[in-house]
């Protein structure tokens, strides 16, 4: 009996030791698998970010992640130069070390990622200009790429948007990203980004006389035009299944040509019944969520018109004589269920614009619908009030309490305080930042210069620069570094 008991005890001990070892192996194996998954995710994110946002290649040596210390380390990171500069690279960094707050990520189900500390050591900039006259720095070119970038859809068929350039007072038509100085507006049609069967290239032409771009197939039509070097997209000259005609229109006020489906936009004149080309109204592959005429939620800003001594309220871009102020609320750019248009009214006696729903009041002339709002409170919306400013004799629209000199009136409609889509996106909260051992080499007017920049430290980077997206954080970090370097260069 004793022998049996000893044998049973030994077996029991062996069994539990085996089970604990198995559990430990699973934990260790699971931890290693999770760490490897995080490393692959970071590598994929860098690969996605470089060309889609920076417009250049970013190479990394190695990535490691320790789950128990919540530390991510990237060794040897290299950022290439933008197009038009040398191939020796723009930036090298020896190490990136990020300490993460995993509990915050778990509590928010991954919607909020907190980096408690970021340390970057051994930063080496190679700064250069791409010419003498009208030249730009490689750093500013990279920042411009980042500023104008969006997450570009993949695939041979992409949406063609209209963009507004306030400086040129014109629309342009092309795929993402926006060109310098532009604001993206709406999807106009879908086109190929690579030549497909029966398609022909569409180029942009710059007209020196009208100071505008035109978009068409073929070659220049006068000495006043300059043809772009590369096609902007590819479309059908003859109608193909599933396509519709895209026409050319002339806006006499802006002195510009536009291209889109019928009907003409406000104040436009159609330039004949012959189609420029044929395009898809929807993505024929079904991969793109964008579509022509799809309602979007956009920010409504207040603008100050100095000549009229009043605020105006509408989407970007600013109108003539205005200066852009702040976002006041978010609402739809097209009508959806439960919404009505807020109109632009002109009051001749006061020489002021007014903004409200419905019909004109006494002395007002109804002009254009500006945006679409809820007349009854919908989920996620808040009341927007009318405020009267006696000194300026103006009526304003915003949330909350009166601005200085205003008198609060009634609720006018309901709108979103924030873009509802942004609430679903992951936000990154970058706390302490240390940028150490910064050096810069530059060639200015044929003279080589070497600069050593003091270490840069921030206690709460996100709060200071109001940035919670990878794009905004990278722009702020590069922007701060460039300020230090350009100051050292005396530029």
CSV table of N, CA, C and O in Angstrom, one decimal, residues 80-159:
chain,number,residue,atom,x,y,z
A,80,UNK,N,14.5,58.1,-47.5
A,80,UNK,CA,15.0,58.5,-48.7
A,80,UNK,C,14.6,59.9,-49.1
A,80,UNK,O,13.6,60.5,-48.5
A,81,UNK,N,15.3,60.5,-50.0
A,81,UNK,CA,15.0,61.8,-50.5
A,81,UNK,C,13.8,61.8,-51.4
A,81,UNK,O,13.5,60.8,-52.1
A,82,UNK,N,13.0,62.9,-51.5
A,82,UNK,CA,11.9,63.0,-52.5
A,82,UNK,C,12.5,63.1,-53.9
A,82,UNK,O,13.7,63.3,-54.1
A,83,UNK,N,11.6,62.9,-54.9
A,83,UNK,CA,12.0,63.0,-56.2
A,83,UNK,C,12.6,64.4,-56.5
A,83,UNK,O,12.1,65.4,-56.0
A,84,UNK,N,13.6,64.4,-57.4
A,84,UNK,CA,14.3,65.6,-57.7
A,84,UNK,C,15.5,66.0,-56.9
A,84,UNK,O,16.1,67.1,-57.1
A,85,UNK,N,15.8,65.1,-55.9
A,85,UNK,CA,17.0,65.3,-55.1
A,85,UNK,C,18.0,64.1,-55.2
A,85,UNK,O,17.6,63.1,-55.8
A,86,UNK,N,19.1,64.2,-54.6
A,86,UNK,CA,20.1,63.2,-54.7
A,86,UNK,C,19.7,61.9,-54.0
A,86,UNK,O,18.7,61.9,-53.3
A,87,UNK,N,20.4,60.8,-54.3
A,87,UNK,CA,20.0,59.5,-53.8
A,87,UNK,C,20.7,59.1,-52.5
A,87,UNK,O,20.7,58.0,-52.1
A,88,UNK,N,21.3,60.1,-51.8
A,88,UNK,CA,22.1,59.8,-50.6
A,88,UNK,C,21.2,59.8,-49.4
A,88,UNK,O,21.6,59.4,-48.3
A,89,UNK,N,19.9,60.1,-49.5
A,89,UNK,CA,19.0,60.0,-48.4
A,89,UNK,C,18.9,61.3,-47.6
A,89,UNK,O,19.7,62.1,-47.6
A,90,UNK,N,17.7,61.4,-47.0
A,90,UNK,CA,17.4,62.6,-46.2
A,90,UNK,C,17.7,62.5,-44.7
A,90,UNK,O,18.2,63.4,-44.1
A,91,UNK,N,17.3,61.4,-44.2
A,91,UNK,CA,17.4,61.3,-42.7
A,91,UNK,C,17.8,59.9,-42.3
A,91,UNK,O,17.3,58.9,-42.9
A,92,UNK,N,18.7,59.8,-41.3
A,92,UNK,CA,19.0,58.5,-40.7
A,92,UNK,C,18.9,58.6,-39.2
A,92,UNK,O,19.2,59.7,-38.6
A,93,UNK,N,18.4,57.6,-38.6
A,93,UNK,CA,18.3,57.6,-37.1
A,93,UNK,C,18.8,56.3,-36.6
A,93,UNK,O,18.5,55.2,-37.1
A,94,UNK,N,19.6,56.3,-35.5
A,94,UNK,CA,20.2,55.1,-35.0
A,94,UNK,C,19.1,54.2,-34.3
A,94,UNK,O,19.0,53.0,-34.6
A,95,UNK,N,18.3,54.8,-33.4
A,95,UNK,CA,17.3,54.0,-32.7
A,95,UNK,C,16.1,54.8,-32.4
A,95,UNK,O,16.1,56.0,-32.2
A,96,UNK,N,14.9,54.1,-32.5
A,96,UNK,CA,13.6,54.7,-32.0
A,96,UNK,C,13.2,53.7,-30.9
A,96,UNK,O,13.1,52.5,-31.1
A,97,UNK,N,12.9,54.3,-29.7
A,97,UNK,CA,12.4,53.4,-28.6
A,97,UNK,C,11.1,54.0,-28.1
A,97,UNK,O,11.0,55.2,-27.7
A,98,UNK,N,10.1,53.2,-28.1
A,98,UNK,CA,8.7,53.6,-27.7
A,98,UNK,C,8.3,52.8,-26.5
A,98,UNK,O,8.3,51.5,-26.6
A,99,UNK,N,7.9,53.4,-25.4
A,99,UNK,CA,7.3,52.8,-24.3
A,99,UNK,C,5.8,53.0,-24.4
A,99,UNK,O,5.3,54.1,-24.4
A,100,UNK,N,5.0,51.9,-24.3
A,100,UNK,CA,3.6,51.9,-24.5
A,100,UNK,C,2.8,51.7,-23.2
A,100,UNK,O,3.3,51.0,-22.3
A,101,UNK,N,1.6,52.3,-23.2
A,101,UNK,CA,0.7,52.1,-22.1
A,101,UNK,C,-0.3,51.0,-22.6
A,101,UNK,O,-1.3,51.4,-23.2
A,102,UNK,N,-0.1,49.8,-22.4
A,102,UNK,CA,-0.9,48.7,-22.9
A,102,UNK,C,-2.3,48.7,-22.3
A,102,UNK,O,-3.3,48.3,-22.9
A,103,UNK,N,-2.4,49.1,-21.0
A,103,UNK,CA,-3.7,49.1,-20.3
A,103,UNK,C,-4.7,50.0,-21.0
A,103,UNK,O,-5.9,49.7,-21.1
A,104,UNK,N,-4.2,51.2,-21.4
A,104,UNK,CA,-5.1,52.1,-22.1
A,104,UNK,C,-5.6,51.5,-23.4
A,104,UNK,O,-6.8,51.7,-23.8
A,105,UNK,N,-4.7,50.8,-24.1
A,105,UNK,CA,-5.1,50.2,-25.4
A,105,UNK,C,-6.2,49.1,-25.1
A,105,UNK,O,-7.2,49.0,-25.9
A,106,UNK,N,-6.0,48.3,-24.1
A,106,UNK,CA,-6.9,47.3,-23.7
A,106,UNK,C,-8.3,47.8,-23.3
A,106,UNK,O,-9.3,47.3,-23.7
A,107,UNK,N,-8.2,48.9,-22.4
A,107,UNK,CA,-9.5,49.5,-21.9
A,107,UNK,C,-10.3,50.1,-23.0
A,107,UNK,O,-11.6,50.1,-23.0
A,108,UNK,N,-9.7,50.6,-24.1
A,108,UNK,CA,-10.4,51.3,-25.2
A,108,UNK,C,-10.5,50.4,-26.4
A,108,UNK,O,-10.9,50.8,-27.5
A,109,UNK,N,-10.2,49.1,-26.2
A,109,UNK,CA,-10.3,48.1,-27.3
A,109,UNK,C,-9.5,48.5,-28.5
A,109,UNK,O,-9.9,48.4,-29.7
A,110,UNK,N,-8.3,49.1,-28.3
A,110,UNK,CA,-7.4,49.5,-29.4
A,110,UNK,C,-7.7,50.9,-30.0
A,110,UNK,O,-7.0,51.3,-30.9
A,111,UNK,N,-8.8,51.6,-29.5
A,111,UNK,CA,-9.1,52.9,-30.2
A,111,UNK,C,-8.1,54.0,-29.7
A,111,UNK,O,-8.0,55.0,-30.4
A,112,UNK,N,-7.5,53.8,-28.6
A,112,UNK,CA,-6.5,54.8,-28.1
A,112,UNK,C,-5.2,54.1,-27.8
A,112,UNK,O,-5.2,53.1,-27.0
A,113,UNK,N,-4.1,54.6,-28.3
A,113,UNK,CA,-2.8,54.1,-28.1
A,113,UNK,C,-2.0,55.2,-27.5
A,113,UNK,O,-1.8,56.2,-28.1
A,114,UNK,N,-1.5,54.9,-26.3
A,114,UNK,CA,-0.7,55.9,-25.6
A,114,UNK,C,0.8,55.5,-25.6
A,114,UNK,O,1.2,54.4,-25.2
A,115,UNK,N,1.6,56.4,-26.2
A,115,UNK,CA,3.1,56.2,-26.1
A,115,UNK,C,3.6,57.1,-25.0
A,115,UNK,O,3.6,58.3,-25.1
A,116,UNK,N,3.9,56.5,-23.9
A,116,UNK,CA,4.3,57.2,-22.7
A,116,UNK,C,5.6,57.9,-22.9
A,116,UNK,O,5.9,59.0,-22.3
A,117,UNK,N,6.5,57.4,-23.7
A,117,UNK,CA,7.8,58.0,-24.0
A,117,UNK,C,8.3,57.5,-25.3
A,117,UNK,O,8.3,56.4,-25.6
A,118,UNK,N,8.8,58.5,-26.1
A,118,UNK,CA,9.5,58.2,-27.3
A,118,UNK,C,10.9,58.8,-27.3
A,118,UNK,O,11.1,60.0,-27.0
A,119,UNK,N,11.9,58.0,-27.5
A,119,UNK,CA,13.3,58.4,-27.5
A,119,UNK,C,13.9,58.1,-28.9
A,119,UNK,O,13.8,57.0,-29.3
A,120,UNK,N,14.4,59.1,-29.6
A,120,UNK,CA,15.1,58.9,-30.8
A,120,UNK,C,16.5,59.4,-30.7
A,120,UNK,O,16.8,60.5,-30.3
A,121,UNK,N,17.4,58.5,-31.0
A,121,UNK,CA,18.9,58.8,-30.8
A,121,UNK,C,19.6,58.7,-32.1
A,121,UNK,O,19.3,57.9,-33.0
A,122,UNK,N,20.6,59.6,-32.2
A,122,UNK,CA,21.5,59.6,-33.4
A,122,UNK,C,20.8,60.0,-34.7
A,122,UNK,O,20.8,59.3,-35.7
A,123,UNK,N,20.2,61.2,-34.7
A,123,UNK,CA,19.5,61.7,-35.8
A,123,UNK,C,20.4,62.4,-36.7
A,123,UNK,O,21.1,63.4,-36.3
A,124,UNK,N,20.5,62.0,-38.0
A,124,UNK,CA,21.5,62.6,-38.9
A,124,UNK,C,20.7,63.1,-40.2
A,124,UNK,O,20.3,62.2,-41.0
A,125,UNK,N,20.6,64.4,-40.4
A,125,UNK,CA,19.9,65.0,-41.5
A,125,UNK,C,21.0,65.3,-42.6
A,125,UNK,O,22.1,65.8,-42.3
A,126,UNK,N,20.6,65.1,-43.9
A,126,UNK,CA,21.3,65.5,-45.0
A,126,UNK,C,20.4,66.5,-45.8
A,126,UNK,O,19.5,66.1,-46.5
A,127,UNK,N,20.7,67.8,-45.6
A,127,UNK,CA,19.8,68.8,-46.1
A,127,UNK,C,20.4,69.3,-47.4
A,127,UNK,O,21.5,69.6,-47.5
A,128,UNK,N,19.5,69.5,-48.4
A,128,UNK,CA,20.0,70.0,-49.7
A,128,UNK,C,18.8,70.7,-50.5
A,128,UNK,O,17.7,70.5,-50.2
A,129,UNK,N,19.3,71.6,-51.4
A,129,UNK,CA,18.3,72.2,-52.3
A,129,UNK,C,18.5,71.7,-53.7
A,129,UNK,O,19.5,71.2,-54.1
A,130,UNK,N,17.4,71.7,-54.5
A,130,UNK,CA,17.4,71.1,-55.8
A,130,UNK,C,17.7,72.1,-56.9
A,130,UNK,O,17.3,72.0,-58.1
A,131,UNK,N,18.3,73.2,-56.6
A,131,UNK,CA,18.7,74.2,-57.6
A,131,UNK,C,19.1,75.5,-56.9
A,131,UNK,O,19.3,75.6,-55.7
A,132,UNK,N,19.2,76.6,-57.8
A,132,UNK,CA,19.5,77.9,-57.2
A,132,UNK,C,18.3,78.8,-57.2
A,132,UNK,O,17.9,79.3,-56.1
A,133,UNK,N,17.7,79.1,-58.4
A,133,UNK,CA,16.6,80.0,-58.4
A,133,UNK,C,15.3,79.1,-58.2
A,133,UNK,O,15.2,78.1,-58.8
A,134,UNK,N,14.4,79.6,-57.5
A,134,UNK,CA,13.1,79.0,-57.2
A,134,UNK,C,13.2,77.5,-56.7
A,134,UNK,O,12.5,76.7,-57.1
A,135,UNK,N,14.3,77.3,-56.0
A,135,UNK,CA,14.6,75.9,-55.5
A,135,UNK,C,13.9,75.7,-54.2
A,135,UNK,O,13.4,76.7,-53.5
A,136,UNK,N,13.8,74.5,-53.8
A,136,UNK,CA,13.2,74.1,-52.5
A,136,UNK,C,14.1,73.1,-51.8
A,136,UNK,O,14.9,72.4,-52.4
A,137,UNK,N,13.9,73.1,-50.5
A,137,UNK,CA,14.7,72.2,-49.7
A,137,UNK,C,14.0,70.8,-49.7
A,137,UNK,O,12.8,70.7,-49.9
A,138,UNK,N,14.9,69.7,-49.6
A,138,UNK,CA,14.3,68.4,-49.6
A,138,UNK,C,13.4,68.1,-48.4
A,138,UNK,O,12.4,67.4,-48.5
A,139,UNK,N,13.6,68.8,-47.3
A,139,UNK,CA,12.8,68.6,-46.1
A,139,UNK,C,11.4,69.2,-46.3
A,139,UNK,O,10.4,68.6,-46.0
A,140,UNK,N,11.4,70.4,-46.9
A,140,UNK,CA,10.1,71.1,-47.2
A,140,UNK,C,9.3,70.3,-48.2
A,140,UNK,O,8.1,70.3,-48.2
A,141,UNK,N,10.0,69.7,-49.2
A,141,UNK,CA,9.4,68.9,-50.2
A,141,UNK,C,8.7,67.7,-49.6
A,141,UNK,O,7.6,67.3,-49.9
A,142,UNK,N,9.4,67.1,-48.6
A,142,UNK,CA,8.8,65.9,-47.9
A,142,UNK,C,7.6,66.3,-47.1
A,142,UNK,O,6.6,65.6,-47.1
A,143,UNK,N,7.7,67.5,-46.4
A,143,UNK,CA,6.6,68.0,-45.6
A,143,UNK,C,5.4,68.3,-46.5
A,143,UNK,O,4.2,68.1,-46.1
A,144,UNK,N,5.7,68.8,-47.7
A,144,UNK,CA,4.6,69.1,-48.6
A,144,UNK,C,3.9,67.8,-49.1
A,144,UNK,O,2.7,67.8,-49.2
A,145,UNK,N,4.7,66.8,-49.4
A,145,UNK,CA,4.1,65.5,-49.7
A,145,UNK,C,3.2,65.0,-48.6
A,145,UNK,O,2.1,64.5,-48.9
A,146,UNK,N,3.7,65.1,-47.4
A,146,UNK,CA,2.9,64.6,-46.3
A,146,UNK,C,1.6,65.5,-46.1
A,146,UNK,O,0.5,64.9,-45.8
A,147,UNK,N,1.7,66.8,-46.2
A,147,UNK,CA,0.6,67.7,-46.1
A,147,UNK,C,-0.5,67.3,-47.1
A,147,UNK,O,-1.7,67.3,-46.7
A,148,UNK,N,-0.1,67.1,-48.3
A,148,UNK,CA,-1.1,66.9,-49.4
A,148,UNK,C,-1.5,65.4,-49.5
A,148,UNK,O,-2.3,65.1,-50.4
A,149,UNK,N,-1.0,64.5,-48.7
A,149,UNK,CA,-1.3,63.1,-48.9
A,149,UNK,C,-2.6,62.7,-48.2
A,149,UNK,O,-3.1,63.3,-47.3
A,150,UNK,N,-3.1,61.6,-48.7
A,150,UNK,CA,-4.2,60.9,-48.1
A,150,UNK,C,-3.9,59.4,-48.3
A,150,UNK,O,-3.0,59.0,-49.0
A,151,UNK,N,-4.7,58.6,-47.7
A,151,UNK,CA,-4.5,57.1,-47.9
A,151,UNK,C,-5.0,56.8,-49.2
A,151,UNK,O,-6.2,56.8,-49.5
A,152,UNK,N,-4.1,56.4,-50.1
A,152,UNK,CA,-4.5,56.3,-51.5
A,152,UNK,C,-5.1,54.9,-51.8
A,152,UNK,O,-4.6,53.9,-51.4
A,153,UNK,N,-6.2,54.9,-52.4
A,153,UNK,CA,-6.8,53.6,-52.7
A,153,UNK,C,-5.9,52.8,-53.7
A,153,UNK,O,-5.3,53.3,-54.6
A,154,UNK,N,-5.9,51.5,-53.5
A,154,UNK,CA,-5.1,50.6,-54.3
A,154,UNK,C,-5.9,50.1,-55.5
A,154,UNK,O,-7.1,50.0,-55.4
A,155,UNK,N,-5.2,49.7,-56.6
A,155,UNK,CA,-5.9,49.2,-57.7
A,155,UNK,C,-5.8,50.1,-59.0
A,155,UNK,O,-5.5,51.3,-58.9
A,156,UNK,N,-6.1,49.5,-60.1
A,156,UNK,CA,-5.9,50.2,-61.4
A,156,UNK,C,-7.0,51.2,-61.6
A,156,UNK,O,-6.9,52.1,-62.4
A,157,UNK,N,-8.2,51.0,-60.9
A,157,UNK,CA,-9.3,52.0,-61.1
A,157,UNK,C,-9.4,52.8,-59.8
A,157,UNK,O,-9.5,52.2,-58.7
A,158,UNK,N,-9.4,54.1,-59.9
A,158,UNK,CA,-9.5,55.0,-58.8
A,158,UNK,C,-10.5,56.1,-59.0
A,158,UNK,O,-10.7,56.5,-60.2
A,159,UNK,N,-11.0,56.7,-58.0
A,159,UNK,CA,-11.9,57.9,-58.2
A,159,UNK,C,-11.1,59.1,-58.6
A,159,UNK,O,-10.0,59.4,-58.1
